[in-house]
């Protein structure tokens, strides 16, 4: 419970999703909503569609009939995770088919990406994460490649025929998608209102020429990735200076530097192993360095052999860390508890609702 107690966290774009909480598996509701939006959309008009799957995440829950397809997997957590993956694949297939049925697929760019590596932890209360990032090292909640190098692909008729089915080795960061989408839509990614409020400029690069244009692979605009206050990849090198305990485990976002120990220094799957919040720590307080081109599985720390690279990387990391945005987030405000009749939602500078509960539908 928080300052408001246990309210309902289910929103429908412009208002609470009245009458839907507890009526179906959440991904069933979200998929139905996306399909409904596409059904109502005029194909002659542009469309930006964002569908955030809640699958592949704790809690490990899936309808019984989907789990039963994987009864050959003896481990129950692995079985549920596999069933959730299958459910997501099926839902994505339905969305793609709807684009095709509407005659929109040939003019569509579809981006599918995870936001972090798979969880291989076994945490109190939460339990097993059930993922596997092998052969990459590490887990979600770490800056090892298994925690940050994610699955992603692009598809749709907008992808040039000569680039379909190919593998892109250039660096792309999550922030690049926003800037790339803005370029495709012909709008300026700069946010003047955010700038007036003191927010930093966007970090992304426009990668549209790399994905859809004539730019050959290997000519991407991103040459470094600022993973966190503790880790930086530049060129073939990756520097790690600590773990994520301060951010992820202590609940204090101002402690982004953590300490010198990075957890999950292994290749274990997330459906076995003891209940240990931070297992297999590696001390990187002096700086661990990896050649992630030659050694993507981070098996050998080469910091001792490359002291000049470590020094350069630490200086660059310190420079980038000056731009970390950590404003005062304030304190919980009970004023938001009564705005939406038992639902979480925005309340600051919000006008009174203009429609009744019955009128707000998905």
Short mmCIF file of C-alpha atoms in Angstrom, two decimals:
data_model
loop_
_atom_site.label_atom_id
_atom_site.label_comp_id
_atom_site.label_asym_id
_atom_site.label_seq_id
_atom_site.Cartn_x
_atom_site.Cartn_y
_atom_site.Cartn_z
CA UNK A 1 0.00 0.00 0.00
CA UNK A 2 1.09 3.57 -0.66
CA UNK A 3 -0.23 6.91 0.57
CA UNK A 4 -3.51 6.21 -1.26
CA UNK A 5 -3.86 2.60 -0.19
CA UNK A 6 -4.46 -0.06 -2.81
CA UNK A 7 -6.18 1.72 -5.68
CA UNK A 8 -6.68 0.39 -9.22
CA UNK A 9 -3.87 0.95 -11.73
CA UNK A 10 -5.66 0.45 -15.06
CA UNK A 11 -5.90 3.41 -17.42
CA UNK A 12 -7.45 3.88 -20.84
CA UNK A 13 -5.57 6.74 -22.52
CA UNK A 14 -7.91 9.50 -21.38
CA UNK A 15 -9.43 8.10 -18.21
CA UNK A 16 -9.81 5.12 -15.89
CA UNK A 17 -10.70 1.77 -17.45
CA UNK A 18 -13.92 1.49 -15.50
CA UNK A 19 -15.49 -1.93 -15.30
CA UNK A 20 -12.51 -3.84 -16.70
CA UNK A 21 -10.28 -4.52 -13.70
CA UNK A 22 -10.24 -8.23 -12.96
CA UNK A 23 -12.38 -9.20 -15.96
CA UNK A 24 -9.63 -10.85 -18.08
CA UNK A 25 -5.94 -11.64 -18.34
CA UNK A 26 -4.37 -8.20 -18.66
CA UNK A 27 -2.59 -8.96 -21.94
CA UNK A 28 -5.88 -10.14 -23.42
CA UNK A 29 -7.36 -6.73 -22.61
CA UNK A 30 -4.40 -4.82 -24.01
CA UNK A 31 -4.34 -6.83 -27.24
CA UNK A 32 -8.09 -6.38 -27.70
CA UNK A 33 -7.65 -2.64 -27.18
CA UNK A 34 -4.88 -2.42 -29.80
CA UNK A 35 -6.89 -4.43 -32.31
CA UNK A 36 -9.87 -2.16 -31.66
CA UNK A 37 -7.80 0.96 -32.32
CA UNK A 38 -6.64 -0.52 -35.61
CA UNK A 39 -10.18 -1.53 -36.55
CA UNK A 40 -11.38 2.05 -36.09
CA UNK A 41 -8.39 3.70 -37.78
CA UNK A 42 -8.63 5.25 -41.24
CA UNK A 43 -5.72 3.74 -43.22
CA UNK A 44 -5.39 6.99 -45.15
CA UNK A 45 -4.28 8.75 -41.95
CA UNK A 46 -0.84 8.38 -40.29
CA UNK A 47 -0.72 6.31 -37.11
CA UNK A 48 1.72 5.92 -34.23
CA UNK A 49 0.87 2.86 -32.16
CA UNK A 50 2.67 1.92 -28.94
CA UNK A 51 1.82 -1.45 -27.43
CA UNK A 52 3.59 -2.21 -24.17
CA UNK A 53 3.46 -5.92 -23.42
CA UNK A 54 3.25 -6.71 -19.72
CA UNK A 55 4.33 -10.27 -20.41
CA UNK A 56 7.89 -11.52 -19.84
CA UNK A 57 7.80 -9.93 -16.40
CA UNK A 58 6.99 -10.92 -12.87
CA UNK A 59 4.62 -12.07 -11.59
CA UNK A 60 4.83 -15.26 -13.65
CA UNK A 61 1.17 -15.69 -14.52
CA UNK A 62 -0.47 -17.04 -17.67
CA UNK A 63 -3.86 -18.62 -18.46
CA UNK A 64 -3.91 -22.34 -17.67
CA UNK A 65 -4.59 -23.41 -21.25
CA UNK A 66 -1.41 -21.67 -22.39
CA UNK A 67 0.76 -23.21 -19.70
CA UNK A 68 -0.58 -26.66 -20.48
CA UNK A 69 1.11 -26.49 -23.89
CA UNK A 70 4.48 -26.61 -22.12
CA UNK A 71 3.94 -29.37 -19.60
CA UNK A 72 7.02 -31.13 -21.02
CA UNK A 73 9.05 -28.53 -19.11
CA UNK A 74 9.36 -29.87 -15.57
CA UNK A 75 10.41 -26.63 -13.86
CA UNK A 76 7.18 -24.65 -13.18
CA UNK A 77 8.79 -21.22 -13.45
CA UNK A 78 10.52 -22.04 -16.71
CA UNK A 79 7.23 -23.49 -17.98
CA UNK A 80 5.27 -20.32 -17.16
CA UNK A 81 7.91 -18.12 -18.74
CA UNK A 82 7.84 -20.18 -21.93
CA UNK A 83 4.03 -20.01 -22.00
CA UNK A 84 4.12 -16.23 -21.52
CA UNK A 85 6.58 -15.94 -24.40
CA UNK A 86 4.26 -18.00 -26.60
CA UNK A 87 1.29 -15.84 -25.60
CA UNK A 88 3.17 -12.67 -26.53
CA UNK A 89 4.21 -14.15 -29.87
CA UNK A 90 0.60 -15.05 -30.62
CA UNK A 91 -0.64 -11.58 -29.65
CA UNK A 92 1.98 -9.92 -31.83
CA UNK A 93 0.91 -12.13 -34.71
CA UNK A 94 -2.68 -10.96 -34.31
CA UNK A 95 -1.58 -7.33 -34.37
CA UNK A 96 0.52 -7.86 -37.51
CA UNK A 97 -2.37 -9.65 -39.21
CA UNK A 98 -4.68 -6.74 -38.37
CA UNK A 99 -2.26 -4.33 -40.05
CA UNK A 100 -2.31 -6.58 -43.12
CA UNK A 101 -6.10 -6.89 -43.11
CA UNK A 102 -6.37 -3.09 -43.04
CA UNK A 103 -3.97 -2.75 -45.96
CA UNK A 104 -1.47 -0.87 -43.75
CA UNK A 105 1.38 -3.37 -43.39
CA UNK A 106 3.29 -2.40 -46.51
CA UNK A 107 3.57 1.17 -45.22
CA UNK A 108 4.40 0.22 -41.63
CA UNK A 109 7.63 0.17 -39.65
CA UNK A 110 7.25 -2.15 -36.67
CA UNK A 111 9.87 -2.05 -33.93
CA UNK A 112 9.93 -4.79 -31.30
CA UNK A 113 12.35 -4.30 -28.44
CA UNK A 114 12.85 -5.23 -24.82
CA UNK A 115 13.72 -2.54 -22.29
CA UNK A 116 16.27 -4.61 -20.34
CA UNK A 117 17.85 -8.02 -20.23
CA UNK A 118 16.01 -10.96 -18.78
CA UNK A 119 15.74 -11.36 -14.98
CA UNK A 120 17.75 -14.33 -13.73
CA UNK A 121 17.40 -13.46 -10.06
CA UNK A 122 15.60 -15.27 -7.27
CA UNK A 123 14.37 -12.53 -4.95
CA UNK A 124 12.40 -12.60 -1.72
CA UNK A 125 8.66 -12.12 -2.29
CA UNK A 126 9.11 -11.83 -6.09
CA UNK A 127 10.69 -15.26 -6.55
CA UNK A 128 12.37 -16.49 -9.71
CA UNK A 129 12.76 -14.22 -12.73
CA UNK A 130 12.83 -17.34 -14.96
CA UNK A 131 14.72 -15.81 -17.91
CA UNK A 132 18.01 -16.88 -19.44
CA UNK A 133 20.47 -14.53 -21.10
CA UNK A 134 23.06 -17.16 -21.95
CA UNK A 135 25.57 -17.01 -23.49
CA UNK A 136 25.65 -13.41 -22.23
CA UNK A 137 26.70 -12.81 -18.64
CA UNK A 138 24.42 -11.31 -16.02
CA UNK A 139 20.83 -10.33 -15.44
CA UNK A 140 18.45 -7.47 -15.29
CA UNK A 141 19.62 -5.25 -12.40
CA UNK A 142 23.21 -5.40 -13.63
CA UNK A 143 25.29 -3.69 -16.30
CA UNK A 144 26.65 -6.97 -17.64
CA UNK A 145 25.73 -7.57 -21.28
CA UNK A 146 22.94 -9.94 -20.19
CA UNK A 147 21.29 -7.05 -18.37
CA UNK A 148 21.59 -4.41 -21.09
CA UNK A 149 22.01 -6.02 -24.53
CA UNK A 150 18.43 -6.79 -25.47
CA UNK A 151 16.43 -8.56 -28.13
CA UNK A 152 15.15 -6.23 -30.85
CA UNK A 153 14.08 -6.33 -34.48
CA UNK A 154 12.32 -4.19 -37.06
CA UNK A 155 9.82 -5.41 -39.62
CA UNK A 156 7.06 -4.20 -41.90
CA UNK A 157 6.80 -3.14 -45.49
CA UNK A 158 8.71 0.07 -44.79
CA UNK A 159 11.92 -1.93 -44.38
CA UNK A 160 13.73 -2.00 -47.76
CA UNK A 161 13.81 -5.43 -49.37
CA UNK A 162 17.62 -5.47 -49.45
CA UNK A 163 17.80 -5.00 -45.68
CA UNK A 164 15.20 -7.57 -44.64
CA UNK A 165 16.52 -10.63 -42.86
CA UNK A 166 19.88 -9.01 -42.15
CA UNK A 167 21.66 -8.49 -38.84
CA UNK A 168 22.66 -5.03 -37.68
CA UNK A 169 25.80 -4.82 -35.53
CA UNK A 170 25.75 -1.04 -35.10
CA UNK A 171 25.07 0.36 -31.65
CA UNK A 172 21.49 1.54 -31.06
CA UNK A 173 20.15 2.79 -27.75
CA UNK A 174 16.57 2.91 -26.54
CA UNK A 175 16.65 6.71 -26.78
CA UNK A 176 17.35 6.48 -30.51
CA UNK A 177 13.86 5.21 -31.26
CA UNK A 178 12.19 8.48 -30.27
CA UNK A 179 14.53 10.57 -32.40
CA UNK A 180 14.25 8.15 -35.31
CA UNK A 181 10.45 8.15 -35.18
CA UNK A 182 10.44 11.95 -35.12
CA UNK A 183 12.59 12.02 -38.26
CA UNK A 184 10.26 9.58 -40.03
CA UNK A 185 7.27 11.71 -39.05
CA UNK A 186 8.98 14.91 -40.16
CA UNK A 187 8.91 16.60 -36.76
CA UNK A 188 11.63 18.19 -34.63
CA UNK A 189 12.58 15.96 -31.67
CA UNK A 190 13.50 18.99 -29.57
CA UNK A 191 11.01 19.69 -26.77
CA UNK A 192 10.85 23.43 -26.09
CA UNK A 193 8.43 23.05 -23.19
CA UNK A 194 10.75 20.54 -21.53
CA UNK A 195 13.69 22.88 -22.07
CA UNK A 196 11.82 25.74 -20.39
CA UNK A 197 11.19 23.44 -17.44
CA UNK A 198 14.91 22.77 -17.10
CA UNK A 199 14.97 19.27 -18.57
CA UNK A 200 18.04 18.24 -20.58
CA UNK A 201 17.84 17.76 -24.35
CA UNK A 202 17.00 14.35 -25.80
CA UNK A 203 19.87 11.88 -26.04
CA UNK A 204 18.83 9.93 -29.13
CA UNK A 205 20.29 9.83 -32.63
CA UNK A 206 18.24 9.61 -35.81
CA UNK A 207 19.00 6.12 -37.15
CA UNK A 208 16.38 6.15 -39.93
CA UNK A 209 18.96 6.16 -42.74
CA UNK A 210 20.61 3.11 -41.22
CA UNK A 211 17.37 1.18 -40.87
CA UNK A 212 15.37 2.32 -43.87
CA UNK A 213 17.67 4.34 -46.09
CA UNK A 214 20.79 3.90 -48.12
CA UNK A 215 23.25 4.11 -45.22
CA UNK A 216 25.21 0.84 -45.12
CA UNK A 217 25.49 -1.16 -41.93
CA UNK A 218 28.48 -0.05 -39.91
CA UNK A 219 27.82 3.66 -40.46
CA UNK A 220 25.46 4.24 -37.53
CA UNK A 221 25.68 7.53 -35.70
CA UNK A 222 26.10 6.09 -32.19
CA UNK A 223 29.66 5.31 -31.10
CA UNK A 224 29.09 5.08 -27.35
CA UNK A 225 26.39 4.01 -24.91
CA UNK A 226 26.13 5.57 -21.47
CA UNK A 227 24.52 2.59 -19.76
CA UNK A 228 24.40 4.07 -16.27
CA UNK A 229 26.43 6.14 -13.87
CA UNK A 230 28.64 3.09 -13.51
CA UNK A 231 29.08 1.74 -17.04
CA UNK A 232 30.05 2.98 -20.49
CA UNK A 233 30.60 1.26 -23.85
CA UNK A 234 32.63 3.14 -26.45
CA UNK A 235 33.83 1.50 -29.60
CA UNK A 236 34.94 -2.03 -28.72
CA UNK A 237 35.51 -1.22 -25.04
CA UNK A 238 33.19 -1.43 -22.07
CA UNK A 239 34.00 -0.03 -18.63
CA UNK A 240 32.13 -1.09 -15.48
CA UNK A 241 32.85 0.65 -12.19
CA UNK A 242 30.19 -0.75 -9.88
CA UNK A 243 26.86 -2.38 -9.27
CA UNK A 244 23.24 -1.29 -9.12
CA UNK A 245 22.50 -1.99 -5.47
CA UNK A 246 21.85 1.63 -4.56
CA UNK A 247 19.33 2.14 -7.36
CA UNK A 248 17.54 -1.19 -7.45
CA UNK A 249 17.74 -2.56 -3.92
CA UNK A 250 17.73 0.40 -1.54
CA UNK A 251 14.92 2.30 -3.25
CA UNK A 252 16.86 5.56 -3.37
CA UNK A 253 17.22 6.81 -6.97
CA UNK A 254 19.83 9.37 -5.90
CA UNK A 255 22.26 6.52 -5.16
CA UNK A 256 22.88 5.81 -8.83
CA UNK A 257 26.56 5.08 -8.31
CA UNK A 258 25.86 2.06 -6.11
CA UNK A 259 29.08 0.58 -4.79
CA UNK A 260 32.00 -1.16 -6.43
CA UNK A 261 30.41 -4.61 -6.61
CA UNK A 262 28.32 -5.70 -9.59
CA UNK A 263 25.97 -8.65 -9.02
CA UNK A 264 24.93 -11.61 -11.20
CA UNK A 265 28.45 -12.28 -12.46
CA UNK A 266 27.39 -15.60 -13.94
CA UNK A 267 25.47 -17.28 -16.72
CA UNK A 268 22.80 -18.97 -14.59
CA UNK A 269 19.21 -19.22 -15.81
CA UNK A 270 16.55 -17.54 -13.74
CA UNK A 271 14.63 -20.67 -12.85
CA UNK A 272 17.15 -22.32 -10.54
CA UNK A 273 19.49 -21.29 -7.77
CA UNK A 274 19.16 -20.11 -4.16
CA UNK A 275 17.16 -17.14 -2.94
CA UNK A 276 19.97 -14.56 -2.83
CA UNK A 277 19.13 -10.92 -3.67
CA UNK A 278 22.60 -10.13 -5.04
CA UNK A 279 24.56 -13.25 -5.96
CA UNK A 280 28.05 -13.68 -7.37
CA UNK A 281 29.43 -10.19 -6.85
CA UNK A 282 32.45 -8.90 -8.78
CA UNK A 283 34.49 -6.01 -7.39
CA UNK A 284 34.82 -3.44 -10.18
CA UNK A 285 35.57 -0.46 -7.94
CA UNK A 286 38.90 0.07 -9.70
CA UNK A 287 37.26 -0.37 -13.09
CA UNK A 288 36.64 -3.58 -15.05
CA UNK A 289 37.32 -3.40 -18.79
CA UNK A 290 36.05 -5.75 -21.50
CA UNK A 291 36.49 -5.95 -25.26
CA UNK A 292 32.85 -6.61 -26.09
CA UNK A 293 33.57 -7.13 -29.78
CA UNK A 294 36.11 -9.92 -29.28
CA UNK A 295 34.65 -11.05 -25.94
CA UNK A 296 30.88 -10.33 -25.88
CA UNK A 297 30.42 -12.81 -23.05
CA UNK A 298 32.69 -10.76 -20.75
CA UNK A 299 34.91 -13.64 -19.73
CA UNK A 300 38.16 -11.70 -19.37
CA UNK A 301 38.77 -8.40 -17.58
CA UNK A 302 41.55 -6.68 -19.55
CA UNK A 303 41.84 -3.52 -17.45
CA UNK A 304 45.36 -4.34 -16.25
CA UNK A 305 46.60 -4.70 -19.83
CA UNK A 306 44.95 -1.45 -20.99
CA UNK A 307 45.39 1.18 -18.27
CA UNK A 308 45.24 4.08 -20.74
CA UNK A 309 41.86 2.88 -22.03
CA UNK A 310 40.54 2.65 -18.45
CA UNK A 311 41.73 6.18 -17.69
CA UNK A 312 40.11 7.55 -20.85
CA UNK A 313 36.86 5.68 -20.20
CA UNK A 314 36.64 6.86 -16.59
CA UNK A 315 37.11 10.47 -17.69
CA UNK A 316 34.41 10.17 -20.33
CA UNK A 317 32.04 8.44 -17.90
CA UNK A 318 32.57 11.22 -15.35
CA UNK A 319 31.80 13.82 -18.04
CA UNK A 320 28.62 12.05 -19.12
CA UNK A 321 27.51 11.64 -15.51
CA UNK A 322 27.35 15.42 -15.16
CA UNK A 323 24.24 15.28 -17.35
CA UNK A 324 22.37 12.71 -15.27
CA UNK A 325 18.95 14.15 -14.50
CA UNK A 326 18.05 13.61 -10.86
CA UNK A 327 15.55 16.27 -9.77
CA UNK A 328 13.82 16.29 -6.45
CA UNK A 329 10.85 13.98 -7.02
CA UNK A 330 8.95 15.42 -4.08
CA UNK A 331 6.94 13.45 -1.56
CA UNK A 332 3.75 11.40 -1.90
CA UNK A 333 0.73 13.65 -2.28
CA UNK A 334 -2.57 12.44 -0.87
CA UNK A 335 -4.25 14.99 -3.12
CA UNK A 336 -4.06 12.49 -5.95
CA UNK A 337 -6.01 9.81 -4.12
CA UNK A 338 -9.53 11.05 -4.76
CA UNK A 339 -9.27 12.47 -8.26
CA UNK A 340 -10.35 9.37 -10.21
CA UNK A 341 -12.72 7.53 -7.91
CA UNK A 342 -10.41 4.74 -6.78
CA UNK A 343 -8.07 4.74 -9.82
CA UNK A 344 -4.52 6.01 -10.14
CA UNK A 345 -4.18 8.83 -12.65
CA UNK A 346 -2.87 12.35 -13.20
CA UNK A 347 -4.20 15.00 -10.85
CA UNK A 348 -1.93 18.06 -10.98
CA UNK A 349 -3.44 20.89 -13.07
CA UNK A 350 -6.17 18.56 -14.31
CA UNK A 351 -9.68 19.84 -15.09
CA UNK A 352 -12.73 18.08 -13.71
CA UNK A 353 -13.85 15.00 -15.69
CA UNK A 354 -16.22 15.89 -18.50
CA UNK A 355 -17.60 12.38 -19.05
CA UNK A 356 -19.24 9.81 -16.84
CA UNK A 357 -17.82 6.42 -15.94
CA UNK A 358 -20.14 4.77 -18.45
CA UNK A 359 -18.79 6.90 -21.30
CA UNK A 360 -15.14 5.96 -20.77
CA UNK A 361 -14.67 2.66 -22.59
CA UNK A 362 -11.87 0.85 -24.34
#
